[in-house]
Structure formats: structure tokens, C-alpha cells
Amino acid sequence: MCASEAVGAAGDPAPPAAPSDDVVTAATSTRHPRCPRVKSVVIATVTCSTVAGELVLVLILLVLVLVLVLVLALVPVLVLVLVLILLVLVLVLVLILLVLVLVLVLVLVLILLVLVLLVLVLILLVLVLVLILLLVPVLFLLVLVLIVLVLVLVLILLVLVPVPVLILLVLVPALVLILLVRVPALVLFLLVLVLILLVPVPVPVPVPVLFLLVLVLILLVLVQVQE
């Protein structure tokens, strides 16, 4: 039995022993020796690319901020420069227009003065000719014009101011004196005007009556001047 066991022991091969952990690690390390290094390189590359992208974004943002600051700093200056240029142009245009207006006004004033002088010269020439040709009738016409002007003034005063009754008391004796005693009509006419202006009475007189009396005085004055 011992022999058979020995024969059996000698005939059957022994089972292989299980490999240890060191042998497995060595085998794997010999198959893929660079795997940990590749992983580290990939991680480093990704990290560097992200950092570089962030840096580029930061630089772009800084450039944009600088551009905005420059624009904000330069725009008011440009606006002020444009406003000043526009103001200068407007002032220049206004001055040019004022000069043109003044020149036109001066020209118009000179033209008007020349026309007025011409008219005055013509009037003086006409008056001189009339005085030379018809001296006495011209003096008569001047007296008549003065009388008419005084009468117009009296009528204006009569319309504006209440007419006193005393005017009738002065005009009627004046007419009687002119007709009977031949007192100078101009003196009586001036006395009547003075009384009209200086001695007002609140009792009114009809204006047509006084107007007729004034017309009679005018006729009497003309008759007296002709005599």
C-alpha cells in the first residue's frame, strides 16, 4: 500500500500553485507600462486649455472695458467741441446778418433822406417861384391857411370840450363891432379864441350854431384883409 501510494504519488503530477499578487502586478506592469503617464498628460492638457481660455476671456473683457472708458471719456469732449463749433458758426452768421441788415437800413435811410431833401427842395423852389410871381396873393393865401388852421383847432376843442354860452355873448358883439365900427377882424377873432380857451362855462351850446358863427367870422376876416 505504501508502494502504491508512492507509485501514485510519483505518477500524478502535482497541481500548480496559485500566483501571488506581486506576480500579477509585475505582469500587468509589463503589459501597459505608460497608462498612468498618459492620464496625467491628458489632465494637464485639459487644465492648461481651460486656464488659457479663461485668460483670453479676461483679456477680451479688459480690452472692452478700456474701449468703453475711452469712448465715455472722449464723447463729451467731442460733443463740446461740436457745440462750440456750431456756436461759433451761428455767431458768425448772426453777425453777418446784422451787418447786412444795418447796411440795408442805412441805405434805406439815406434813400429816404435824399427823397425828403428832394421834396423839400422842390417845395422851396415852388414857394420861391410863387412868391416871385405872385407876392401879394401868396401872402393872402398864407393868412387864409392860418385862419383855417386856427378854426380847425377851435372845432376840435369844441368837439372835445363842452361849449360855453359865453362864446355867443362874445361872438355876437364881435360881429356887431365888425359890421358897424370896422374893428380889425383879426383882433376880434383872437379875442374870441382866448375867451373860448380861458373862460369855460358848463352850459353847452349847439355846435352847428357856433360853427356858423365861425364861418361868418372867416368871411369877415377875408373881407377885412382884402380891404
Short mmCIF file of C-alpha atoms in Angstrom, two decimals:
data_model
loop_
_atom_site.label_atom_id
_atom_site.label_comp_id
_atom_site.label_asym_id
_atom_site.label_seq_id
_atom_site.Cartn_x
_atom_site.Cartn_y
_atom_site.Cartn_z
CA MET A 1 0.00 0.00 0.00
CA CYS A 2 2.77 2.22 0.76
CA ALA A 3 4.32 1.27 -2.58
CA SER A 4 1.09 2.03 -4.47
CA GLU A 5 0.80 5.34 -2.76
CA ALA A 6 4.37 6.06 -3.63
CA VAL A 7 3.75 5.00 -7.26
CA GLY A 8 0.61 7.12 -7.35
CA ALA A 9 2.49 9.96 -5.90
CA ALA A 10 5.22 9.52 -8.38
CA GLY A 11 2.89 9.06 -11.37
CA ASP A 12 0.42 12.00 -10.89
CA PRO A 13 1.78 15.46 -11.39
CA ALA A 14 1.36 17.97 -8.59
CA PRO A 15 -1.25 20.75 -9.06
CA PRO A 16 0.16 24.18 -9.90
CA ALA A 17 0.46 26.71 -7.15
CA ALA A 18 -1.71 29.95 -7.27
CA PRO A 19 0.17 33.05 -8.45
CA SER A 20 0.84 35.71 -5.90
CA ASP A 21 -0.17 39.44 -6.11
CA ASP A 22 3.37 40.56 -6.86
CA VAL A 23 3.50 38.33 -9.92
CA VAL A 24 0.11 39.77 -11.20
CA THR A 25 1.24 43.37 -10.69
CA ALA A 26 4.51 42.71 -12.46
CA ALA A 27 2.70 41.11 -15.40
CA THR A 28 0.28 43.97 -15.78
CA SER A 29 3.08 46.47 -15.45
CA THR A 30 4.97 44.77 -18.22
CA ARG A 31 1.86 44.79 -20.50
CA HIS A 32 0.85 48.54 -20.10
CA PRO A 33 3.79 50.33 -18.67
CA ARG A 34 2.70 54.02 -19.74
CA CYS A 35 -1.04 54.24 -18.85
CA PRO A 36 -0.65 56.38 -15.68
CA ARG A 37 1.61 58.87 -17.54
CA VAL A 38 -0.89 59.29 -20.42
CA LYS A 39 -3.70 60.05 -17.97
CA SER A 40 -1.64 62.70 -16.20
CA VAL A 41 -0.66 64.34 -19.52
CA VAL A 42 -4.32 64.48 -20.67
CA ILE A 43 -5.44 66.01 -17.39
CA ALA A 44 -2.66 68.60 -17.53
CA THR A 45 -3.53 69.47 -21.13
CA VAL A 46 -7.23 69.99 -20.33
CA THR A 47 -6.36 72.11 -17.31
CA CYS A 48 -3.96 74.28 -19.30
CA SER A 49 -6.53 74.78 -22.09
CA THR A 50 -9.25 75.88 -19.63
CA VAL A 51 -6.87 78.29 -17.89
CA ALA A 52 -5.78 79.71 -21.24
CA GLY A 53 -9.44 80.18 -22.33
CA GLU A 54 -10.24 81.97 -19.11
CA LEU A 55 -7.21 84.21 -19.54
CA VAL A 56 -8.28 85.05 -23.11
CA LEU A 57 -11.79 85.89 -21.91
CA VAL A 58 -10.37 88.10 -19.17
CA LEU A 59 -8.15 89.90 -21.69
CA ILE A 60 -11.11 90.45 -24.06
CA LEU A 61 -13.18 91.84 -21.21
CA LEU A 62 -10.34 94.18 -20.20
CA VAL A 63 -9.99 95.41 -23.78
CA LEU A 64 -13.75 96.06 -23.98
CA VAL A 65 -13.70 97.93 -20.69
CA LEU A 66 -10.80 100.08 -21.87
CA VAL A 67 -12.59 100.85 -25.13
CA LEU A 68 -15.75 101.83 -23.25
CA VAL A 69 -13.78 104.04 -20.88
CA LEU A 70 -12.05 105.75 -23.79
CA VAL A 71 -15.32 106.27 -25.61
CA LEU A 72 -17.02 107.64 -22.50
CA ALA A 73 -14.05 109.88 -21.86
CA LEU A 74 -13.84 111.19 -25.42
CA VAL A 75 -17.54 111.61 -26.31
CA PRO A 76 -18.22 114.63 -24.02
CA VAL A 77 -15.13 116.36 -25.35
CA LEU A 78 -16.23 115.74 -28.92
CA VAL A 79 -19.72 116.94 -28.12
CA LEU A 80 -18.35 120.12 -26.53
CA VAL A 81 -16.10 120.71 -29.50
CA LEU A 82 -19.01 120.27 -31.90
CA VAL A 83 -21.23 122.54 -29.81
CA LEU A 84 -18.54 125.23 -29.72
CA ILE A 85 -18.03 124.97 -33.47
CA LEU A 86 -21.78 125.27 -34.03
CA LEU A 87 -21.99 128.26 -31.69
CA VAL A 88 -19.14 129.99 -33.48
CA LEU A 89 -20.81 129.36 -36.83
CA VAL A 90 -24.13 130.66 -35.54
CA LEU A 91 -22.48 133.79 -34.11
CA VAL A 92 -20.68 134.41 -37.37
CA LEU A 93 -23.92 134.02 -39.32
CA VAL A 94 -25.77 136.31 -36.91
CA LEU A 95 -23.05 138.95 -37.20
CA ILE A 96 -23.13 138.72 -40.98
CA LEU A 97 -26.93 139.08 -40.96
CA LEU A 98 -26.75 142.04 -38.57
CA VAL A 99 -24.17 143.74 -40.75
CA LEU A 100 -26.31 143.15 -43.82
CA VAL A 101 -29.42 144.44 -42.05
CA LEU A 102 -27.56 147.52 -40.82
CA VAL A 103 -26.22 148.19 -44.29
CA LEU A 104 -29.70 147.81 -45.77
CA VAL A 105 -31.20 150.07 -43.10
CA LEU A 106 -28.52 152.69 -43.68
CA VAL A 107 -29.09 152.52 -47.42
CA LEU A 108 -32.84 152.87 -46.94
CA VAL A 109 -32.39 155.77 -44.52
CA LEU A 110 -30.06 157.50 -46.95
CA ILE A 111 -32.52 156.97 -49.79
CA LEU A 112 -35.36 158.35 -47.66
CA LEU A 113 -33.27 161.33 -46.63
CA VAL A 114 -32.38 162.04 -50.22
CA LEU A 115 -36.04 161.79 -51.22
CA VAL A 116 -37.11 164.06 -48.36
CA LEU A 117 -34.45 166.58 -49.28
CA LEU A 118 -35.54 166.48 -52.90
CA VAL A 119 -39.16 167.01 -51.91
CA LEU A 120 -38.19 169.90 -49.63
CA VAL A 121 -36.07 171.45 -52.33
CA LEU A 122 -38.93 171.16 -54.80
CA ILE A 123 -41.35 172.69 -52.31
CA LEU A 124 -38.97 175.55 -51.63
CA LEU A 125 -38.50 176.13 -55.34
CA VAL A 126 -42.23 176.19 -55.88
CA LEU A 127 -42.70 178.60 -52.99
CA VAL A 128 -39.94 180.86 -54.23
CA LEU A 129 -41.45 180.90 -57.70
CA VAL A 130 -44.89 181.65 -56.31
CA LEU A 131 -43.51 184.42 -54.10
CA ILE A 132 -41.64 185.90 -57.00
CA LEU A 133 -44.55 185.77 -59.40
CA LEU A 134 -47.49 186.46 -57.11
CA LEU A 135 -46.27 188.06 -53.90
CA VAL A 136 -49.45 189.65 -52.58
CA PRO A 137 -51.87 186.80 -53.40
CA VAL A 138 -49.46 184.35 -51.78
CA LEU A 139 -49.50 186.36 -48.56
CA PHE A 140 -53.26 186.37 -48.71
CA LEU A 141 -53.28 182.61 -49.11
CA LEU A 142 -50.93 182.22 -46.15
CA VAL A 143 -53.23 184.28 -43.96
CA LEU A 144 -56.17 182.22 -45.13
CA VAL A 145 -54.36 178.96 -44.32
CA LEU A 146 -53.51 180.21 -40.84
CA ILE A 147 -57.11 181.16 -40.23
CA VAL A 148 -58.33 177.78 -41.40
CA LEU A 149 -55.85 176.00 -39.12
CA VAL A 150 -57.00 178.03 -36.14
CA LEU A 151 -60.60 177.27 -36.96
CA VAL A 152 -59.86 173.55 -37.20
CA LEU A 153 -58.24 173.73 -33.77
CA VAL A 154 -61.26 175.53 -32.40
CA LEU A 155 -63.62 172.95 -33.86
CA ILE A 156 -61.57 170.12 -32.37
CA LEU A 157 -61.75 171.82 -28.98
CA LEU A 158 -65.46 172.34 -29.41
CA VAL A 159 -65.98 168.65 -30.11
CA LEU A 160 -63.83 167.51 -27.23
CA VAL A 161 -64.77 170.16 -24.62
CA PRO A 162 -68.32 171.35 -23.70
CA VAL A 163 -69.02 174.67 -25.45
CA PRO A 164 -69.80 177.59 -23.06
CA VAL A 165 -72.64 180.03 -23.50
CA LEU A 166 -70.19 182.90 -23.10
CA ILE A 167 -68.94 182.28 -26.64
CA LEU A 168 -72.24 183.52 -28.03
CA LEU A 169 -72.05 186.61 -25.82
CA VAL A 170 -68.60 187.33 -27.24
CA LEU A 171 -69.20 186.43 -30.89
CA VAL A 172 -72.40 188.48 -31.32
CA PRO A 173 -70.81 191.79 -30.11
CA ALA A 174 -67.78 190.99 -32.24
CA LEU A 175 -69.94 190.63 -35.33
CA VAL A 176 -71.74 193.89 -34.48
CA LEU A 177 -68.46 195.73 -33.99
CA ILE A 178 -67.04 194.33 -37.23
CA LEU A 179 -70.14 195.38 -39.19
CA LEU A 180 -70.65 198.81 -37.62
CA VAL A 181 -67.38 200.13 -36.19
CA ARG A 182 -64.95 198.32 -38.54
CA VAL A 183 -62.73 196.99 -35.74
CA PRO A 184 -59.96 194.81 -37.20
CA ALA A 185 -61.40 191.37 -37.58
CA LEU A 186 -58.19 189.52 -36.68
CA VAL A 187 -58.05 191.19 -33.26
CA LEU A 188 -61.64 190.22 -32.53
CA PHE A 189 -61.01 186.71 -33.78
CA LEU A 190 -58.02 186.32 -31.45
CA LEU A 191 -60.04 187.70 -28.55
CA VAL A 192 -62.78 185.18 -29.22
CA LEU A 193 -60.27 182.32 -29.27
CA VAL A 194 -58.73 183.49 -25.99
CA LEU A 195 -62.14 183.67 -24.36
CA ILE A 196 -63.04 180.21 -25.69
CA LEU A 197 -59.89 178.72 -24.25
CA LEU A 198 -59.73 180.61 -20.94
CA VAL A 199 -63.36 181.14 -19.84
CA PRO A 200 -65.21 177.81 -19.96
CA VAL A 201 -68.85 177.64 -18.81
CA PRO A 202 -70.54 174.29 -18.07
CA VAL A 203 -73.67 175.20 -20.07
CA PRO A 204 -73.25 173.70 -23.58
CA VAL A 205 -74.13 175.45 -26.83
CA PRO A 206 -75.13 173.62 -30.03
CA VAL A 207 -72.06 173.05 -32.14
CA PRO A 208 -73.72 173.91 -35.51
CA VAL A 209 -74.58 177.40 -34.24
CA LEU A 210 -71.01 178.08 -33.21
CA PHE A 211 -69.75 176.62 -36.47
CA LEU A 212 -71.93 179.05 -38.43
CA LEU A 213 -70.66 181.93 -36.33
CA VAL A 214 -67.09 180.87 -37.01
CA LEU A 215 -67.81 180.76 -40.74
CA VAL A 216 -69.20 184.31 -40.54
CA LEU A 217 -66.02 185.39 -38.76
CA ILE A 218 -63.95 183.79 -41.52
CA LEU A 219 -65.85 185.71 -44.18
CA LEU A 220 -65.49 188.96 -42.26
CA VAL A 221 -61.77 188.41 -41.80
CA LEU A 222 -61.37 187.76 -45.52
CA VAL A 223 -63.29 190.95 -46.34
CA GLN A 224 -61.18 192.92 -43.87
CA VAL A 225 -57.95 191.52 -45.32
CA GLN A 226 -59.00 192.37 -48.86
CA GLU A 227 -59.84 195.94 -47.84
#
